[in-house]
Short mmCIF file of C-alpha atoms in Angstrom, two decimals:
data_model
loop_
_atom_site.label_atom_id
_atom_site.label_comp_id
_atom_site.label_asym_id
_atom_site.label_seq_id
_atom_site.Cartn_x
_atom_site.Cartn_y
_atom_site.Cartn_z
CA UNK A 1 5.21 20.96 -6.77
CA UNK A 2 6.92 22.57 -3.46
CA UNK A 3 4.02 24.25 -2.38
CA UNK A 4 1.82 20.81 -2.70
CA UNK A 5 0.47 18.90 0.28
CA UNK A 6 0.95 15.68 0.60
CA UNK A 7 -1.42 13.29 2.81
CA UNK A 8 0.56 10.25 3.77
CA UNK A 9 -0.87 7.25 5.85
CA UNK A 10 1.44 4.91 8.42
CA UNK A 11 3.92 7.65 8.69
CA UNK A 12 5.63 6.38 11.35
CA UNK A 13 7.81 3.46 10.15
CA UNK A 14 8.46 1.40 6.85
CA UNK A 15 7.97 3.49 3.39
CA UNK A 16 5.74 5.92 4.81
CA UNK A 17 8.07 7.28 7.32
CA UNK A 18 10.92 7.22 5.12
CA UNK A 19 8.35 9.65 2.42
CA UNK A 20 7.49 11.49 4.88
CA UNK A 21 10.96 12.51 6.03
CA UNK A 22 12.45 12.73 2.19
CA UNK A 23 9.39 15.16 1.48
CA UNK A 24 9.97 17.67 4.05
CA UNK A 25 13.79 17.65 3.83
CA UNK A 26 12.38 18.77 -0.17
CA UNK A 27 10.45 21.80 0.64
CA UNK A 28 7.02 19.91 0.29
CA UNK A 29 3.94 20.52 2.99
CA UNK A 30 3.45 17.19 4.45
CA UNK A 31 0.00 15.84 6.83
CA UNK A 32 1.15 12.75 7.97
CA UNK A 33 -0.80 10.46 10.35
CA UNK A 34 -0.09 7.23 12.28
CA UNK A 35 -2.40 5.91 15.37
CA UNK A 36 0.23 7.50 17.69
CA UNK A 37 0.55 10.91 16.85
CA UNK A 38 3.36 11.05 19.61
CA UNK A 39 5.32 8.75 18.57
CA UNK A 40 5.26 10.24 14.70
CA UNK A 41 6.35 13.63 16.61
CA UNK A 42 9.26 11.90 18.54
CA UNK A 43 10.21 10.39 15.05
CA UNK A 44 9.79 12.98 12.85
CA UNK A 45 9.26 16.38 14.75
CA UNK A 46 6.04 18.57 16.23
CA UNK A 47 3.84 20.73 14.27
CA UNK A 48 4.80 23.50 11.82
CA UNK A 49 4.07 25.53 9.08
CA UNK A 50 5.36 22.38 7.00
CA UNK A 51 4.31 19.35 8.72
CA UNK A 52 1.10 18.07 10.42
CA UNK A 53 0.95 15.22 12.43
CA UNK A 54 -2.22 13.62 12.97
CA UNK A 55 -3.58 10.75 14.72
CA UNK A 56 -5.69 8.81 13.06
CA UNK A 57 -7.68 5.57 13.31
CA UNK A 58 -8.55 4.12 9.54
CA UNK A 59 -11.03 2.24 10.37
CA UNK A 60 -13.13 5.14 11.89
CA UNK A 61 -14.18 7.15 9.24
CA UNK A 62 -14.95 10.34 11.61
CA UNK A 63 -11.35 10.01 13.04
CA UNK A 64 -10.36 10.49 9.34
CA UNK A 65 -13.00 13.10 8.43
CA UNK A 66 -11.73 15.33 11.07
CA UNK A 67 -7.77 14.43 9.89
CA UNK A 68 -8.84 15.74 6.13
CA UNK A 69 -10.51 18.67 8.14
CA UNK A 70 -7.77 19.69 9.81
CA UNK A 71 -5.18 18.69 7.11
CA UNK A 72 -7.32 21.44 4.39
CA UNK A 73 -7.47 24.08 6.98
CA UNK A 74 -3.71 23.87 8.17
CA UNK A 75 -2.25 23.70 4.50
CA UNK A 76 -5.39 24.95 2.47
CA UNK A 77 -5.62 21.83 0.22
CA UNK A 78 -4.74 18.19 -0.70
CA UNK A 79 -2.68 17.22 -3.22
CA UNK A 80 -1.44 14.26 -2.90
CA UNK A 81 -2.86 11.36 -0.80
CA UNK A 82 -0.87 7.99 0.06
CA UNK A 83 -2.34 5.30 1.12
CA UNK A 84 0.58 3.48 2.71
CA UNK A 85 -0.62 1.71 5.99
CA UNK A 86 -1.15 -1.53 6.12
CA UNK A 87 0.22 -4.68 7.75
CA UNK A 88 1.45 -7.88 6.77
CA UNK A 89 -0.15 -11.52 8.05
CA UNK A 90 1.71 -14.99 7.68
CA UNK A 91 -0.39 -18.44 7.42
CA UNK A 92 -2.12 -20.97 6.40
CA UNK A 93 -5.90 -20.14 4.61
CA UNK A 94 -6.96 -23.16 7.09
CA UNK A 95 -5.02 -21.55 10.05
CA UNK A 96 -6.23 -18.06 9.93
CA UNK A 97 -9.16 -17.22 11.50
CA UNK A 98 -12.43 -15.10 10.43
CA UNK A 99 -11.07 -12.37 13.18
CA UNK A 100 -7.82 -12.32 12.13
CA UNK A 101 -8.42 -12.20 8.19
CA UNK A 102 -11.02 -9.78 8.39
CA UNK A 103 -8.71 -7.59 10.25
CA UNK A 104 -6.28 -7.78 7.71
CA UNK A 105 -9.11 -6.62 5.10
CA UNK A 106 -10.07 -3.81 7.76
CA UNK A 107 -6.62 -2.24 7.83
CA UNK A 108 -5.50 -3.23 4.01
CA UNK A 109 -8.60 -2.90 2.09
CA UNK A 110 -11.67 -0.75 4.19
CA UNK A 111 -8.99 1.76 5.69
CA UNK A 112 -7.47 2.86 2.37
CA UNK A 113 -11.28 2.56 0.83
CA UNK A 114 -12.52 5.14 3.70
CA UNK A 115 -9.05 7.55 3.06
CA UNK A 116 -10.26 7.74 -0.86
CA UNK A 117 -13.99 8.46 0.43
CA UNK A 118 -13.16 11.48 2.51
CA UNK A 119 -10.32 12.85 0.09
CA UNK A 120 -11.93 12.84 -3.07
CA UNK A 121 -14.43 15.73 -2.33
CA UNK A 122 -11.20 17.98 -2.09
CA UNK A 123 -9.73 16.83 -4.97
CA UNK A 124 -12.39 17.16 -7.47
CA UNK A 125 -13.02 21.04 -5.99
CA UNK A 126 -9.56 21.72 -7.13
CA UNK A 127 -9.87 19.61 -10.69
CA UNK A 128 -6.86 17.75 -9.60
CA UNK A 129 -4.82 15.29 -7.48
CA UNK A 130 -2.77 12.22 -7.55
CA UNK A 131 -3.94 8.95 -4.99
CA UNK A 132 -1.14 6.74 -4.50
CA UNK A 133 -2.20 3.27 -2.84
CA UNK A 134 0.92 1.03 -1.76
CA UNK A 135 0.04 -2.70 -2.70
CA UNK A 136 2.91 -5.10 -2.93
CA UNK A 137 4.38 -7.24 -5.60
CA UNK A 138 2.11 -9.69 -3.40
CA UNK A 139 -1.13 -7.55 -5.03
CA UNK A 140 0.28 -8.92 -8.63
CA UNK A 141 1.39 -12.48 -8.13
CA UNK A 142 0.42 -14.60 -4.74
CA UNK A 143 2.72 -17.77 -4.95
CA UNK A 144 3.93 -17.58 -1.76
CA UNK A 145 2.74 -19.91 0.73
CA UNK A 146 1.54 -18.70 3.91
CA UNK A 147 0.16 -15.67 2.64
CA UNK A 148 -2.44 -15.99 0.99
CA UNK A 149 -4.78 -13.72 2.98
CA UNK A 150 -2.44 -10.98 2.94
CA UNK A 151 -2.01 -10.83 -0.45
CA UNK A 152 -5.99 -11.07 -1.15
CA UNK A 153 -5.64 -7.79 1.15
CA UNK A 154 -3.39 -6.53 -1.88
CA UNK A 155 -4.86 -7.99 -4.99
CA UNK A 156 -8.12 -5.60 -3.87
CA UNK A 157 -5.99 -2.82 -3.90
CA UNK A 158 -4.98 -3.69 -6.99
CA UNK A 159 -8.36 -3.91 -8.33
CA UNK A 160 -9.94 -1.09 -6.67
CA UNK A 161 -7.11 1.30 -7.77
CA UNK A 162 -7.48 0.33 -11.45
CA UNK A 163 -11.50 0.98 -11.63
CA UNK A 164 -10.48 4.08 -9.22
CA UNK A 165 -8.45 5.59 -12.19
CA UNK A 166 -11.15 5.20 -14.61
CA UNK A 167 -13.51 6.77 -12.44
CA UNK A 168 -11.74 10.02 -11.57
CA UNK A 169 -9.57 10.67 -14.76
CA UNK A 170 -12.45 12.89 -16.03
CA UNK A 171 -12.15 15.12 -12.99
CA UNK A 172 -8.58 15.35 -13.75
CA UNK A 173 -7.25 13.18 -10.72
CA UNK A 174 -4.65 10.24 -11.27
CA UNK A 175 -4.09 7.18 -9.10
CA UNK A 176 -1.49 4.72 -9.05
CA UNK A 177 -0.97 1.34 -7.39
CA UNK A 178 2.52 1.17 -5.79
CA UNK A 179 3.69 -2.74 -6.25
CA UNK A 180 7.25 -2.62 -4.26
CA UNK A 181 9.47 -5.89 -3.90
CA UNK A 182 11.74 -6.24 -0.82
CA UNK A 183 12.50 -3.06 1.10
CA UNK A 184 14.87 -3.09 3.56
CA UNK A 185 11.96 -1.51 6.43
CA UNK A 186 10.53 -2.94 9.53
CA UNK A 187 7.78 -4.35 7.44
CA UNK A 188 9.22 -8.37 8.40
CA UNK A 189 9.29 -7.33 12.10
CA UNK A 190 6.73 -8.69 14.59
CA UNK A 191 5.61 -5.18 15.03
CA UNK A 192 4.12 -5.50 11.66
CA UNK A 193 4.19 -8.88 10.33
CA UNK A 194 1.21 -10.78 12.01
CA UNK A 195 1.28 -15.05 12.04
CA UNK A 196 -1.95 -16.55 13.37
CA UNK A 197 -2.70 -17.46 16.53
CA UNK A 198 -3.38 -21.06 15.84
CA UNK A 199 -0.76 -22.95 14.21
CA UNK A 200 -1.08 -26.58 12.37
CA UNK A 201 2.16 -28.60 12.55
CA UNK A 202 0.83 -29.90 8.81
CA UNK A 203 1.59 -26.79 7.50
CA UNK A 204 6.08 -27.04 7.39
CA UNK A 205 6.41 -25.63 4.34
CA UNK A 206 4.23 -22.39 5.59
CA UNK A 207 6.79 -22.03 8.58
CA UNK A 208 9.69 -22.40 6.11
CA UNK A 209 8.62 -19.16 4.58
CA UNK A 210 7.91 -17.30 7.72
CA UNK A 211 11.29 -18.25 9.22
CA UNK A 212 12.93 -17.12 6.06
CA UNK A 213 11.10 -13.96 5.73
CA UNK A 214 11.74 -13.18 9.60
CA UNK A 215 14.95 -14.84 10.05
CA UNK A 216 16.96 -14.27 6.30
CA UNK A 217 15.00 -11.71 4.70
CA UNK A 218 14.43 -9.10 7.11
CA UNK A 219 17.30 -6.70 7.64
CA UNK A 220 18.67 -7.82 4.22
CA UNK A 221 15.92 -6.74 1.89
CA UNK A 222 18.09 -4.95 -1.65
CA UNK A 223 15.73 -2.18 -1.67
CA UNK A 224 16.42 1.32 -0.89
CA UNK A 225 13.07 2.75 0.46
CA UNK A 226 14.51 6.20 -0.20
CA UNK A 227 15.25 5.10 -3.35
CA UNK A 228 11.54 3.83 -3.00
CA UNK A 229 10.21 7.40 -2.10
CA UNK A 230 12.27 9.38 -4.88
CA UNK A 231 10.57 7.34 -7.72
CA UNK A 232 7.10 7.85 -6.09
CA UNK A 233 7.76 11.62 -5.95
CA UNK A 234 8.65 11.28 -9.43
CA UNK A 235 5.39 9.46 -10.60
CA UNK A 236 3.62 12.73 -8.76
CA UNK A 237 5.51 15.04 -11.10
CA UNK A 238 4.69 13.03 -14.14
CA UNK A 239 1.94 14.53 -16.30
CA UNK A 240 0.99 10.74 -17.30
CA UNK A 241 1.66 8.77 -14.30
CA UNK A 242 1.50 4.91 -14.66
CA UNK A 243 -1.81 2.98 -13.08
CA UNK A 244 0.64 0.60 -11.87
CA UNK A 245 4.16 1.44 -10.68
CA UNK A 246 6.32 -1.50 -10.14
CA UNK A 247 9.45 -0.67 -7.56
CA UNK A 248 12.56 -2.79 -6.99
CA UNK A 249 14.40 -5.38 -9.49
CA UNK A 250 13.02 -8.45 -7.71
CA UNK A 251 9.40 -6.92 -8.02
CA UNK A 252 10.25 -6.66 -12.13
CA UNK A 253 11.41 -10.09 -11.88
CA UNK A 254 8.37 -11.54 -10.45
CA UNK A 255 5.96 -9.68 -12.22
CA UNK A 256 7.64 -10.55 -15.67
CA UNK A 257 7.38 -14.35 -14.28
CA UNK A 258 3.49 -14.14 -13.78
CA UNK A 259 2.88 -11.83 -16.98
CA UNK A 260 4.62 -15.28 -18.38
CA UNK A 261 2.69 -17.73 -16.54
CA UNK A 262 -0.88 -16.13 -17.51
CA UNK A 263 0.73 -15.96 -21.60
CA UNK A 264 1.11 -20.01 -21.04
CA UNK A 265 -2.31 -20.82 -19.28
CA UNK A 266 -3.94 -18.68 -21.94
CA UNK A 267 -2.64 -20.43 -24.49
CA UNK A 268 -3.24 -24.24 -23.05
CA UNK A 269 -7.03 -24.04 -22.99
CA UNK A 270 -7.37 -21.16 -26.32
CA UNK A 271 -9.21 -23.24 -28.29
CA UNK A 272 -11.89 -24.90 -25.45
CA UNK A 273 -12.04 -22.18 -23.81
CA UNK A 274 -12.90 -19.39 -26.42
CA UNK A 275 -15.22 -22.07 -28.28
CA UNK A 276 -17.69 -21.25 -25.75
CA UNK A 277 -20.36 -18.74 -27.48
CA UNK A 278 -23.94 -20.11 -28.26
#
């Protein structure tokens, strides 16, 4: 796998940066974007035979086109594509606005969408290929208040990524939704962690969580994202990689707490509700 090339989206902070720099200090070839290409070369380094920095809108598919482009005729080939940027948005469903949802959806959903469009040609020429797509333990269960648009962003990824691996397993491509807990990355700051514009003093328990997620939370997340990045380069060595690749004890936790919440609803309304056939 040292000689693969890895594609990897939001390289400049949170998990993607953290990939990125854990990949190339392993021998791997790494094409990493971010929408300022300086700033990933200030982080990370300039151009060379190992790493390509690219700038790269997501929601322009030609800016992306031309990023694949150059990414196949710098390294020869795509192996393995990550879909990690994204950002996160606080609120109320009745605070958030159609601009600042659909946004969310742009970035989240559409961007990672249009990454898959323009990859997949050069993975089914070579008959193989892994797509990772970071979610969030937000993409599995969404009981937090304040946001629920955010993780709508993530249950499509979810979703998408499931019927995605059906799809290409008979060209011999994997893909695998990345469900991570807390990680202690710059994911809580403001640089990344949106709260709407328009704020409705009805709403306390809303800014309860937002405070606690900016003010407690961030900085002392338990997760290791290197940690993070190890298991994911793992799952890309596995012959049988999992659809669904939970990451970090809380994210277990959770997960295991919703798997046992759907168990109980199922079993309330059984008999009504499967005594429904003409």
């Amino acid at each position: 796998m040292k000689n693969k090339t890895w594609f990897v989206t939001g390289a400049s902070k949170g998990l993607g940066l953290t990939l990125v720099k854990k990949l190339l200090a392993d021998g791997y070839q790494v094409a990493a974007t971010s929408r300022d290409v300086k700033s990933l070369e200030d982080i990370i380094g300039s151009r060379n035979e190992n790493f390509l920095p690219l700038q790269v809108v997501l929601t322009d598919e030609t800016s992306l086109e031309k990023a694949i482009k150059e990414t196949v005729e710098h390294f020869g080939t795509i192996d393995v594509a990550v879909n990690n940027a994204g950002y996160g948005l606080t609120g109320a469903l009745e605070e958030l606005t159609d601009a600042e949802s659909r946004q969310n959806f742009d970035v989240n959903v559409f961007g990672s969408l249009n990454v898959i469009r323009k990859v997949l040609p050069v993975m089914r020429r070579q008959s193989s290929g892994h797509i990772f797509n970071i979610s969030s333990i937000g993409g599995f269960t969404g009981a937090f208040p304040g946001f629920g648009i955010y993780c709508a962003t993530k249950f499509a990824v979810q979703g998408f990524t499931e019927s995605l691996a059906a799809e290409i397993k008979p060209f011999g491509i994997h893909a695998t939704v990345v469900l991570p807990g807390y990680f202690r990355t710059n994911f809580l700051e403001s640089s990344s962690l949106n709260v709407p514009a328009r704020q409705m003093e009805e709403y306390k328990n809303v800014r309860e969580v937002e405070e606690l997620h900016q003010q407690s939370i961030n900085g002392n997340q338990p997760g290791d994202p290197l940690k993070a990045a190890e298991v994911m380069i793992n799952a890309a060595l596995d012959a049988e990689p999992p659809v669904m690749l939970f990451l970090g004890a809380d994210a277990y936790k959770l997960a295991e707490e919703k798997i046992k919440q759907v168990e109980k609803d199922l079993q309330k309304y059984r008999k009504l509700a499967t005594d429904t056939a003409f």
